[in-house]
Coordinates of C-alpha atoms in Angstrom, one line a residue:
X83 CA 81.6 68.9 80.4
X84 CA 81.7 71.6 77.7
X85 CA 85.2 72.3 76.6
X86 CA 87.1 74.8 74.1
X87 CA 86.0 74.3 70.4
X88 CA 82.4 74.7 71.4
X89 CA 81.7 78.3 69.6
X90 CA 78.8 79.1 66.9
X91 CA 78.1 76.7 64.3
X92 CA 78.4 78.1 60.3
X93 CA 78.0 76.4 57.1
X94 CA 81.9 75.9 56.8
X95 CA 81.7 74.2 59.9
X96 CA 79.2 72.0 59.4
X97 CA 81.2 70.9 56.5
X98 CA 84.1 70.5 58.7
X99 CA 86.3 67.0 58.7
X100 CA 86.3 64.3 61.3
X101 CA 89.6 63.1 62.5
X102 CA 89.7 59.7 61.1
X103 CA 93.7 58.7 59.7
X104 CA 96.4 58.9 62.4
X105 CA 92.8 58.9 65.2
X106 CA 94.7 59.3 68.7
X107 CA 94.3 57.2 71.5
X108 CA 94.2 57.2 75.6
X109 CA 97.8 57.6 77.0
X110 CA 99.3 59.0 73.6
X111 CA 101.8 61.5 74.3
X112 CA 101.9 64.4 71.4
X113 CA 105.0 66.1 71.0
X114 CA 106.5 64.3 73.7
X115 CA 104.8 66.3 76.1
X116 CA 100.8 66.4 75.8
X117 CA 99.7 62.9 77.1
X118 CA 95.8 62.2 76.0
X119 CA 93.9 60.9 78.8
X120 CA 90.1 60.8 77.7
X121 CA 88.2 62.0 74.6
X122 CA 86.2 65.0 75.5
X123 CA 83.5 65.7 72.5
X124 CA 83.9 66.7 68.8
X125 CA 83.4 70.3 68.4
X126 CA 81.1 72.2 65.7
X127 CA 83.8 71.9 63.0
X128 CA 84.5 68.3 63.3
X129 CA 87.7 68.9 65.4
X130 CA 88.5 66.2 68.6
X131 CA 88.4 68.1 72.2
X132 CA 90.4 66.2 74.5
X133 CA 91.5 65.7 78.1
X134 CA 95.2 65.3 78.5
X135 CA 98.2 66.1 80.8
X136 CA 101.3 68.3 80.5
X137 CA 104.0 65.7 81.6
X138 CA 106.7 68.0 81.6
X139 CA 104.2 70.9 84.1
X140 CA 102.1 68.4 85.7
X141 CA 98.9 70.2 84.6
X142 CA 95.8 69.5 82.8
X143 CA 95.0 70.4 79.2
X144 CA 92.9 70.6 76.7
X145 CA 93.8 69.1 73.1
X146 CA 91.9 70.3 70.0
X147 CA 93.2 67.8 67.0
X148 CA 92.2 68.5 63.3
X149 CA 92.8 66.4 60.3
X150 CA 94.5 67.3 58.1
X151 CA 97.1 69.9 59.1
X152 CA 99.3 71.0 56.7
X153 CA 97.3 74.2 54.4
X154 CA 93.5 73.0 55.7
X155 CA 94.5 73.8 59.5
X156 CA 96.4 77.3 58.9
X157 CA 93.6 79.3 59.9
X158 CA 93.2 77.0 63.3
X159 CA 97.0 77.2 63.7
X160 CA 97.8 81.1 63.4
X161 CA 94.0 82.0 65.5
X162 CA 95.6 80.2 68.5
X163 CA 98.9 81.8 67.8
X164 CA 97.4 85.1 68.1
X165 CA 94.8 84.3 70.8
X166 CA 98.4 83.3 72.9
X167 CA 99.6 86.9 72.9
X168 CA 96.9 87.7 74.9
X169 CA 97.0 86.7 78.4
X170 CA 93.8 87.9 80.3
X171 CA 91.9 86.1 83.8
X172 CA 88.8 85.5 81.7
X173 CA 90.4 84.5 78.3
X174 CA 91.2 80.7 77.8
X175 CA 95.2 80.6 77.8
X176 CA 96.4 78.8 74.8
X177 CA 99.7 77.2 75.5
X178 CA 100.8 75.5 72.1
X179 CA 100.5 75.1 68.6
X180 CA 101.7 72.1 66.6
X181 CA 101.2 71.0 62.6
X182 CA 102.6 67.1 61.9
X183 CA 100.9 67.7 58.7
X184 CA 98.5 64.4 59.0
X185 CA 97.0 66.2 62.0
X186 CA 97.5 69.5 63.9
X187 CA 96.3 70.3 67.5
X188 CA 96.1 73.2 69.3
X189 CA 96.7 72.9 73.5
X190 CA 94.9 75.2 75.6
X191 CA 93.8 75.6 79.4
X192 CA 91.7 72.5 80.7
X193 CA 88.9 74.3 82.7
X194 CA 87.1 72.4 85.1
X195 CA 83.2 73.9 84.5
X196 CA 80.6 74.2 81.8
X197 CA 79.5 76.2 79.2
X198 CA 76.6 79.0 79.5
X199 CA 75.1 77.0 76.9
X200 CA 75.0 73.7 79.2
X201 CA 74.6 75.7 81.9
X202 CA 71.5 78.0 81.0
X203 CA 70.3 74.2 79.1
X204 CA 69.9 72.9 82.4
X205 CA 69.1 75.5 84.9
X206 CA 66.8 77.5 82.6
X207 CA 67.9 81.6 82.4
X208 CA 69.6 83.1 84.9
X209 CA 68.8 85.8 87.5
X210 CA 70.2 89.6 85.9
X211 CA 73.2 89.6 88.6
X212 CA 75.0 86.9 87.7
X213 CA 73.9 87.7 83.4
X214 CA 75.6 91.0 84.1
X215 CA 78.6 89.3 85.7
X216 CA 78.9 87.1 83.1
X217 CA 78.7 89.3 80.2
X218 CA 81.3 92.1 82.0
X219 CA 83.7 89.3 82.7
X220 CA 83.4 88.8 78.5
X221 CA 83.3 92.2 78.1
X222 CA 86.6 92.8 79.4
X223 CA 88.4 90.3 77.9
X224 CA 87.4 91.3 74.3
X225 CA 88.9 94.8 75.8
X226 CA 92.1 93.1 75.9
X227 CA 92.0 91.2 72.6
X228 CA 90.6 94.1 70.7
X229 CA 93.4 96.7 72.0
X230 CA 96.1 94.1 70.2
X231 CA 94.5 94.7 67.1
X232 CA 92.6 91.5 67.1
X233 CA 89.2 90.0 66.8
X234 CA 87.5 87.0 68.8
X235 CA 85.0 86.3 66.3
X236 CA 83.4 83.7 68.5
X237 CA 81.6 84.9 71.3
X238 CA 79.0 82.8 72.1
X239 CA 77.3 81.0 74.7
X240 CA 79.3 77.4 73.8
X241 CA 82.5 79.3 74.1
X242 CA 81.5 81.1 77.1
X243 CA 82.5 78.6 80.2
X244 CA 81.9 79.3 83.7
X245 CA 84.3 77.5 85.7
X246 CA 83.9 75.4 89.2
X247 CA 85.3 78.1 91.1
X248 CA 82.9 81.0 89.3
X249 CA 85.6 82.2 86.7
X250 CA 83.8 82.9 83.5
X251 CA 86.7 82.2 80.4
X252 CA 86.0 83.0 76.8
X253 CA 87.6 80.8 74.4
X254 CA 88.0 79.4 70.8
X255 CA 88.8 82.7 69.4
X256 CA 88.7 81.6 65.6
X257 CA 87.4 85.1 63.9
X258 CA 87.1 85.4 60.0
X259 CA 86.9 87.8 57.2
X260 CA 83.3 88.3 57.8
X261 CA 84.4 89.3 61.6
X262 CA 84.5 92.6 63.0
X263 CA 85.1 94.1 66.3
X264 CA 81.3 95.4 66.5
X265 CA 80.6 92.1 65.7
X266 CA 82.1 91.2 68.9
X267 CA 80.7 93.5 71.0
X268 CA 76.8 92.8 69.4
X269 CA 77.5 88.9 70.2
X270 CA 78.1 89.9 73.4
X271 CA 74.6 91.4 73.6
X272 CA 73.6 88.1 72.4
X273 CA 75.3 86.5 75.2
X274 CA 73.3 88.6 77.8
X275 CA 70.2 87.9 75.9
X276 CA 70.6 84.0 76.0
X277 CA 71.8 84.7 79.7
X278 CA 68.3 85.9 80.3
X279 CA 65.8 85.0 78.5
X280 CA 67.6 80.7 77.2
X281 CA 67.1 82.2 73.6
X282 CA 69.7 83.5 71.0
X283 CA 69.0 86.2 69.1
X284 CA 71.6 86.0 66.7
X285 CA 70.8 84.1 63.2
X286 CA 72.7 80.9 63.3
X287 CA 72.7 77.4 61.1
X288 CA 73.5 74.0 62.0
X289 CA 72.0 71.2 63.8
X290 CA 72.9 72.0 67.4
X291 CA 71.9 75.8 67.1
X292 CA 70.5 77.6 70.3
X293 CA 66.6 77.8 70.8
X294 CA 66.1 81.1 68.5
X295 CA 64.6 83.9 69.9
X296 CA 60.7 85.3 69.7
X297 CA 60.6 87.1 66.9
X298 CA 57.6 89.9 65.9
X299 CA 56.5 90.0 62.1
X300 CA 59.5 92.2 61.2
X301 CA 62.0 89.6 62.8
X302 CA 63.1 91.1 65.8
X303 CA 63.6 89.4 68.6
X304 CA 61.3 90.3 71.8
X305 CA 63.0 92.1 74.7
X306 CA 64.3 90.0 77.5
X307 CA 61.2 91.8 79.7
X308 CA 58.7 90.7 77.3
X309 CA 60.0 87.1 78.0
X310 CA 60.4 87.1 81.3
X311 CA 59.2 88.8 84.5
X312 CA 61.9 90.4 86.4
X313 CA 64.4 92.2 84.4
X314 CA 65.4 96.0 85.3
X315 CA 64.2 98.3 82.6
X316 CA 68.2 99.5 82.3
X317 CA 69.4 95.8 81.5
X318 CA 66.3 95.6 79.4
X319 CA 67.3 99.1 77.6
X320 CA 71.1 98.2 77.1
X321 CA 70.5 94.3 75.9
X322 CA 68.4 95.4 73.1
X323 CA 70.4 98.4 71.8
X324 CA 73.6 95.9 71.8
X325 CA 71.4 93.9 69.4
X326 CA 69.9 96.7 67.8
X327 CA 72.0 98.0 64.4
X328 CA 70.7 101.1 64.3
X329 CA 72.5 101.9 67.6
X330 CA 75.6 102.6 67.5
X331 CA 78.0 100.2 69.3
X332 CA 80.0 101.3 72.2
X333 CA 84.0 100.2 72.3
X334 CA 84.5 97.2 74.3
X335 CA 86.3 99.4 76.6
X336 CA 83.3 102.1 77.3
X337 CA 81.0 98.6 77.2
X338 CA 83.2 96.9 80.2
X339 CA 82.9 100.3 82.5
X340 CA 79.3 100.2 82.0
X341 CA 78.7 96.6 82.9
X342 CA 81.1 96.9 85.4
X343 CA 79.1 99.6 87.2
X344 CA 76.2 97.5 86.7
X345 CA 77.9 94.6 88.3
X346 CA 78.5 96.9 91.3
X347 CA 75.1 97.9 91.8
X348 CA 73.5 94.0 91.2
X349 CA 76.0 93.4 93.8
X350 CA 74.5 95.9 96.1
X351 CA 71.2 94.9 94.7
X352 CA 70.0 98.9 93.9
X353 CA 68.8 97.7 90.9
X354 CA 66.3 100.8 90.6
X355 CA 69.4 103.5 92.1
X356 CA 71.1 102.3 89.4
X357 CA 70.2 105.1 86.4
X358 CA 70.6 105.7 83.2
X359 CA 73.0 103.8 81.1
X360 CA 75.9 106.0 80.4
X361 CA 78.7 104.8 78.4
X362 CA 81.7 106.7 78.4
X363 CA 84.3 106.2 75.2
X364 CA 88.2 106.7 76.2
X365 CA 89.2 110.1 75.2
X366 CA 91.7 108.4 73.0
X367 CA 89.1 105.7 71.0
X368 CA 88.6 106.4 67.8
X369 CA 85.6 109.3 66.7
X370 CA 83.8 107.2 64.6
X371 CA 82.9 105.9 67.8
X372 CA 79.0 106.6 69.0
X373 CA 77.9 106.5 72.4
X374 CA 75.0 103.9 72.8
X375 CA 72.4 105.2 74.9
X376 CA 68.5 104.4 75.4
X377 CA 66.7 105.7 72.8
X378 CA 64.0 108.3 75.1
X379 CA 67.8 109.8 76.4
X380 CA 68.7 110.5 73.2
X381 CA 65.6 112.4 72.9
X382 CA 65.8 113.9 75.9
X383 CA 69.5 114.8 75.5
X384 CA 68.6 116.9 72.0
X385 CA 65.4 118.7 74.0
X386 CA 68.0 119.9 76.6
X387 CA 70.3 121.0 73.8
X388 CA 67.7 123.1 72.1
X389 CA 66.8 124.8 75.5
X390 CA 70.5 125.8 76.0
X391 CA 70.9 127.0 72.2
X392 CA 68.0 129.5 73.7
X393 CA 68.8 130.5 76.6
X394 CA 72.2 131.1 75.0
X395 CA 70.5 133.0 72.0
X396 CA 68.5 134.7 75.0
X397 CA 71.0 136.1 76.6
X398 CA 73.3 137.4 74.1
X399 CA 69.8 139.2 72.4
X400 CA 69.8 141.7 75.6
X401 CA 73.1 141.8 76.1
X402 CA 73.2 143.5 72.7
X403 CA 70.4 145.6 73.7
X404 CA 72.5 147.2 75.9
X405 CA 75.4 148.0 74.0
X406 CA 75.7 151.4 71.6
X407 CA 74.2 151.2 68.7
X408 CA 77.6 151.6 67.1
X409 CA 77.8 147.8 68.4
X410 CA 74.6 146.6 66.9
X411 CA 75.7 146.0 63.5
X412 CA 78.9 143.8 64.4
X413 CA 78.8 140.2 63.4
X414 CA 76.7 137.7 65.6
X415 CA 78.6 134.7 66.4
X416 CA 76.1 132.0 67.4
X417 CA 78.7 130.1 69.0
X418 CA 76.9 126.6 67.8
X419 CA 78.8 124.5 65.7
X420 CA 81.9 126.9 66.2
X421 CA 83.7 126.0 69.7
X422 CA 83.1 129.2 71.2
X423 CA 83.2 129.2 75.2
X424 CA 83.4 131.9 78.1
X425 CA 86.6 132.2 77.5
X426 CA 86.8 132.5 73.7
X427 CA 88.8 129.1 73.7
X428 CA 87.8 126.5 71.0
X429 CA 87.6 122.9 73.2
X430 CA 90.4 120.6 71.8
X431 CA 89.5 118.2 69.5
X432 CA 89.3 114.8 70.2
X433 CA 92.2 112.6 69.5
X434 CA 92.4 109.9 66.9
X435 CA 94.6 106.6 65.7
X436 CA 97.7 107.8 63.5
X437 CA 98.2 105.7 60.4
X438 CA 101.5 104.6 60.8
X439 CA 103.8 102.7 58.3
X440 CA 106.9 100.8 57.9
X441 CA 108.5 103.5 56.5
X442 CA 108.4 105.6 59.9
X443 CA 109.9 103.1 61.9
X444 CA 113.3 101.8 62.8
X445 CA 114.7 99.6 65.0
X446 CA 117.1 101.5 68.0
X447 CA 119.9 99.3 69.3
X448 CA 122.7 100.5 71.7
X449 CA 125.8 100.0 71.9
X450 CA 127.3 96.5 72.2
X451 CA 123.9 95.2 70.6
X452 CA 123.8 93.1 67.2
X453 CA 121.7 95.2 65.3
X454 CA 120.4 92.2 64.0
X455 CA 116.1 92.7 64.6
X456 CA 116.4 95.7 62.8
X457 CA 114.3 94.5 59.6
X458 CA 111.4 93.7 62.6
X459 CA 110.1 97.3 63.1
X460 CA 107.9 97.0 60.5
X461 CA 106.0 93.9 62.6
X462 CA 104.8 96.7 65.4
X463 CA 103.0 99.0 63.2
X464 CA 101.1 97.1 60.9
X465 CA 98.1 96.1 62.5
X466 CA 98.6 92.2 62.7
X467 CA 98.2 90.2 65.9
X468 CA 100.2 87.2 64.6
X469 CA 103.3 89.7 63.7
X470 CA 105.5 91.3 65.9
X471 CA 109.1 92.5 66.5
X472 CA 110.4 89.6 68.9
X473 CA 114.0 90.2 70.7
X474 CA 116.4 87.6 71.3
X475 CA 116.4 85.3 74.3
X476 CA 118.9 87.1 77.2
X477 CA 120.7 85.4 80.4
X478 CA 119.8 88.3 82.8
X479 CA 116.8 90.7 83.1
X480 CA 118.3 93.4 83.4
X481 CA 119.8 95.5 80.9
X482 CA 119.3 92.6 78.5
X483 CA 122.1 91.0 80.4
X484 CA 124.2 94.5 80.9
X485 CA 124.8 94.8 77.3
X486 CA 122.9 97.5 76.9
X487 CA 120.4 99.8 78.1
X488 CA 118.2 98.7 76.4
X489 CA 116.5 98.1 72.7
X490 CA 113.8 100.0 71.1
X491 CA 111.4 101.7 67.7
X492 CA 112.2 104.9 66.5
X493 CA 109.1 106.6 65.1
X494 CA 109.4 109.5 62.8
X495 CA 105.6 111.1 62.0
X496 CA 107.2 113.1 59.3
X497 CA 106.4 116.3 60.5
X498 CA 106.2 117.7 63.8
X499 CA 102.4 117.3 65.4
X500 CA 100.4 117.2 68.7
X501 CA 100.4 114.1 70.7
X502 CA 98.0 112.4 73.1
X503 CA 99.1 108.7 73.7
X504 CA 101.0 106.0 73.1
X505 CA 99.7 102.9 73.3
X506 CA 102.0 99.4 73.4
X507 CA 100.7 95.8 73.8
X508 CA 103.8 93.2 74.6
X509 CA 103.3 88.9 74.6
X510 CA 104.2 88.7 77.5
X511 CA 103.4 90.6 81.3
X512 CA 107.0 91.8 83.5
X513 CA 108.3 94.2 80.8
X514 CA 109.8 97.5 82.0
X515 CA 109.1 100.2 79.0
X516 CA 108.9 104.0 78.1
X517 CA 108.4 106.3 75.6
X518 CA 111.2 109.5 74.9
X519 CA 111.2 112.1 72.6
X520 CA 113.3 114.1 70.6
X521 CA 114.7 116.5 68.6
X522 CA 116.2 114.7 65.5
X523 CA 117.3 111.6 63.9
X524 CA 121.0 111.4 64.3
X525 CA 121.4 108.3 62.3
X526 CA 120.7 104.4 61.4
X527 CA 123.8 103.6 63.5
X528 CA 125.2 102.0 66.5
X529 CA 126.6 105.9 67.4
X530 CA 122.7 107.4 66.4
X531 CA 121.3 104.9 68.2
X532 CA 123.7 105.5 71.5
X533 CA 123.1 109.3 70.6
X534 CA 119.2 108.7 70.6
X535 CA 119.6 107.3 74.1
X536 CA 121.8 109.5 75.7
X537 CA 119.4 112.9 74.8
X538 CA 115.3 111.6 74.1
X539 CA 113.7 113.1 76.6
X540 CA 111.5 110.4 78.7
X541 CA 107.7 111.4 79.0
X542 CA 106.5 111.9 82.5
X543 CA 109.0 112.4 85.6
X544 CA 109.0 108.8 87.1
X545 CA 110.8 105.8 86.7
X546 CA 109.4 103.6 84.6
X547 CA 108.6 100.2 86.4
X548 CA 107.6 96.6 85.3
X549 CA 104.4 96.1 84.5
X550 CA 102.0 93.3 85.4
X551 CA 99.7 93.6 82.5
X552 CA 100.5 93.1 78.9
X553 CA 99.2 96.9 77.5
X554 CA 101.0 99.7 78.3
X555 CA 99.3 103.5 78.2
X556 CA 101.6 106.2 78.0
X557 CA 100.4 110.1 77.8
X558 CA 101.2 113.1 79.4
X559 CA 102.5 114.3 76.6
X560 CA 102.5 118.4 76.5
X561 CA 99.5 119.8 74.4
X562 CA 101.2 123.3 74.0
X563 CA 103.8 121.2 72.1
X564 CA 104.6 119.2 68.7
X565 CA 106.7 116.2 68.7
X566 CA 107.7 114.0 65.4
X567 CA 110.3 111.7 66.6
X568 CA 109.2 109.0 69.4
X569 CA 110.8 106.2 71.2
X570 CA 109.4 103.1 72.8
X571 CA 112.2 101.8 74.6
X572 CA 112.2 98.4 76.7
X573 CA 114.4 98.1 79.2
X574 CA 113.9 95.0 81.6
X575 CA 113.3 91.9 80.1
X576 CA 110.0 89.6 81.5
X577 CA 111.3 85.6 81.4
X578 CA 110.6 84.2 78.6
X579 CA 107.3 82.6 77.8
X580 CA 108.1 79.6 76.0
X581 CA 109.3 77.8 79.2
X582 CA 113.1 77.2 78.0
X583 CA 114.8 79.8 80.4
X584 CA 116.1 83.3 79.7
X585 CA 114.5 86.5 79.4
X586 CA 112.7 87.9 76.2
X587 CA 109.4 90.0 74.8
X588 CA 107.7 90.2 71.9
X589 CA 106.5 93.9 70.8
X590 CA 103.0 93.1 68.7
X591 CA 101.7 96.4 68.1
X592 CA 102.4 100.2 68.8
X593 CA 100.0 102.8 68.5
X594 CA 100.3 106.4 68.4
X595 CA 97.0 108.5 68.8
X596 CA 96.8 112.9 68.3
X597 CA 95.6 115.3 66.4

């Protein structure tokens, strides 16, 4: 049984310690809640995995101990603080975080399963349905964790487990300086690759390091279909340019639609009706963003638009043959590289992230509110997953207990400018929110905050409802218009996560995307 802690090995790990002061023992309850009921394995940095019990919820779960705690265990401490703001079907939930100093431990889902590691170990590669299943199920929860801001930093087949019942979890987030979000997304190329070929063709160090890949004089690894018979050429195509550095890689969300169809077809099994891989950014990712395609499409694409810059060409040529010769010595314009269309209408650009900043932000509190969380505005815009603007604990849902309204963050861009989204990711799933706009700033005041309430405009014409998920997506916003003040307003309360009654939400990041 492969549980959390199981991730890549690297030379810090290896130098990891081993819990050896204050070692715990069977039927020791930490915290006076997490009894330990059997030791599991010692994971790649030296950590303890065990089995234990939540005696106050009656349910297993798993125990990763480190010694010391204190300084040495920070990074361990605030990665499973972050990786808890994220709650996500195929991402390991992480219930608690504790430092004694001597020793810190981290409790997280138990999950009854293996690793693709074990599992691949034993069984030898797997068939390309269930890869693809695998690696979409992973896929979609680093869609989650990257659209908080963060980074896993650990995908990998020890931290990949398959469950009993067939959920596939991704756990141990634990990501580094060196970590990056394409990072993430080329591992989990690597995790289709191991998936189908039992090699990993990622470098890695330690003792317990996967079977490497077959590698040609340059290096490279071998394709999955040079390494085994039965791989589709399109799961071939798109395993190797996930891997491949010169190729652009896709944002986890464009990478999850594409596995996902994928998955659809395996499960139809029209492996060959499946065509050519087509990965499709959100309009609203950022445009550094390339699409990833097979190399011959890419080939094929900039044949096709050679022929069009032709026929275009073509066709303007005798349409100026036509005209009066009083015509013929106007300005050509090509139309290439400029945005012309039939209609003389430049497209729209694409939209991008807005850098925003502490400065541009305020807290918005009603009437009969304390105005105390105002200094925690800040927390949503800076781009930290471990930081966010948390309100305090309420006795009702509704209308934070029909004090108010409702509590929100004032955004001021500075200057009026067009708007495409708003995006929001909360702690904690059964939040009601919205966004409004307005005019003006009345003032940092319970009477400009009552004022900001009673006129913003909300965006869209529905009621906003509670939400199931944890992200929120807001457009709709009017592209014939400029807006500079924005408010995210919450207003119903989820119950509280932390199991002690009451309702309340933590706000981790807002983002504002236009041009």
């Amino acid at each position: 049984m492969t549980q959390v802690g199981e991730g890549h090995e690297t030379a810090a790990d290896e130098a990891g310690p081993v819990l050896t002061f204050g070692a715990p023992t069977v039927g020791e309850i930490l915290a006076e809640r997490y009894q330990l009921e059997a030791h599991v394995n010692n994971d790649s940095a030296g950590r303890q995995v065990w089995r234990g019990i939540d005696v106050v919820l009656r349910r297993p779960v798993a125990v990763v101990l480190r010694h010391p705690g204190g300084s040495s265990a920070t990074e361990m401490l605030q990665a499973a603080v972050a990786a808890s703001r994220v709650i996500h079907p195929n991402l390991v939930g992480v219930y608690d975080a504790i430092d004694e100093q001597d020793r810190a431990y981290v409790v997280r889902e138990w999950v009854d399963g293996e690793s693709l590691r074990d599992m691949v170990g034993a069984e030898g590669p797997l068939d390309p349905a269930r890869a693809i299943a695998i690696a979409h199920a992973v896929s979609d929860a680093l869609t989650s964790v990257h659209a908080t801001g963060m980074i896993h930093g650990n995908v990998h087949p020890g931290s990949t487990l398959i469950a009993d019942d067939g959920r596939v979890v991704l756990a141990d987030a634990r990501a580094d300086e060196a970590d990056s979000v394409e990072s993430d997304i080329r591992a989990v190329g690597g995790v289709l690759y191991f998936a189908l070929t039992g090699h990993w063709p990622h470098a890695e160090v330690g003792a317990s390091a996967l079977p490497d890949a077959n590698r040609d004089s340059a290096g490279n690894p071998a394709a999955p279909r040079q390494v085994r018979a039965g791989v589709p050429a399109y799961l071939d195509d798109l395993t190797m340019d996930l891997l491949d550095g010169r190729v652009a890689a896709p944002a986890a969300d464009a990478l999850t639609a594409e596995l996902g169809r994928l998955d659809a077809a395996a499960e139809d099994e029209e492996f060959e009706d499946v065509g050519p891989l087509r990965f499709v950014q959100n309009p609203s990712a950022a445009t550094d963003q390339i699409r990833s395609t097979p190399k011959i499409l890419i080939g094929v694409g900039a044949l096709v638009v050679i022929a069009i810059i032709g026929l275009v060409f073509g066709i303007r040529a005798i349409s100026n043959s036509t005209q009066p010769d009083t015509q013929a010595t106007a300005p050509v314009n090509a139309g290439v590289g400029q945005g012309d269309s039939q209609d003389g209408q430049a497209p729209a650009p694409s939209p991008t992230k807005i850098a925003l900043e502490a400065s541009m932000v305020r807290m918005v509190d009603p009437p009969k509110g304390e105005r105390k969380d105002s200094d925690q505005a800040k927390f949503t815009v800076d781009g930290k997953a471990d930081t966010a603007w948390e309100t305090s604990r309420y006795e009702n849902r509704s209308n934070f207990g029909n004090l108010k309204p409702g509590m929100g963050v004032l955004i001021n861009l500075g200057a009026p400018r067009n708007l495409s989204e708003v995006r929001v990711a909360t702690s904690t799933p059964g939040a009601t929110i919205d966004v409004r706009t307005g005019t003006s700033d009345p003032g940092d005041s319970s009477t400009g905050d009552k004022k900001i309430v009673d006129t913003y405009t909300r965006l869209g014409d529905e009621e906003p409802e509670k939400k199931a998920g944890t992200n929120f997506v807001f457009s709709g916003f009017n592209p014939d218009q400029k807006y500079q003040y924005v408010l995210v307003f919450v207003s119903d309360l989820p119950e509280a996560e932390d199991g002690r009654g009451g309702y309340k939400i933590s706000v981790n990041e807002i983002e504002l995307y236009g041009y």
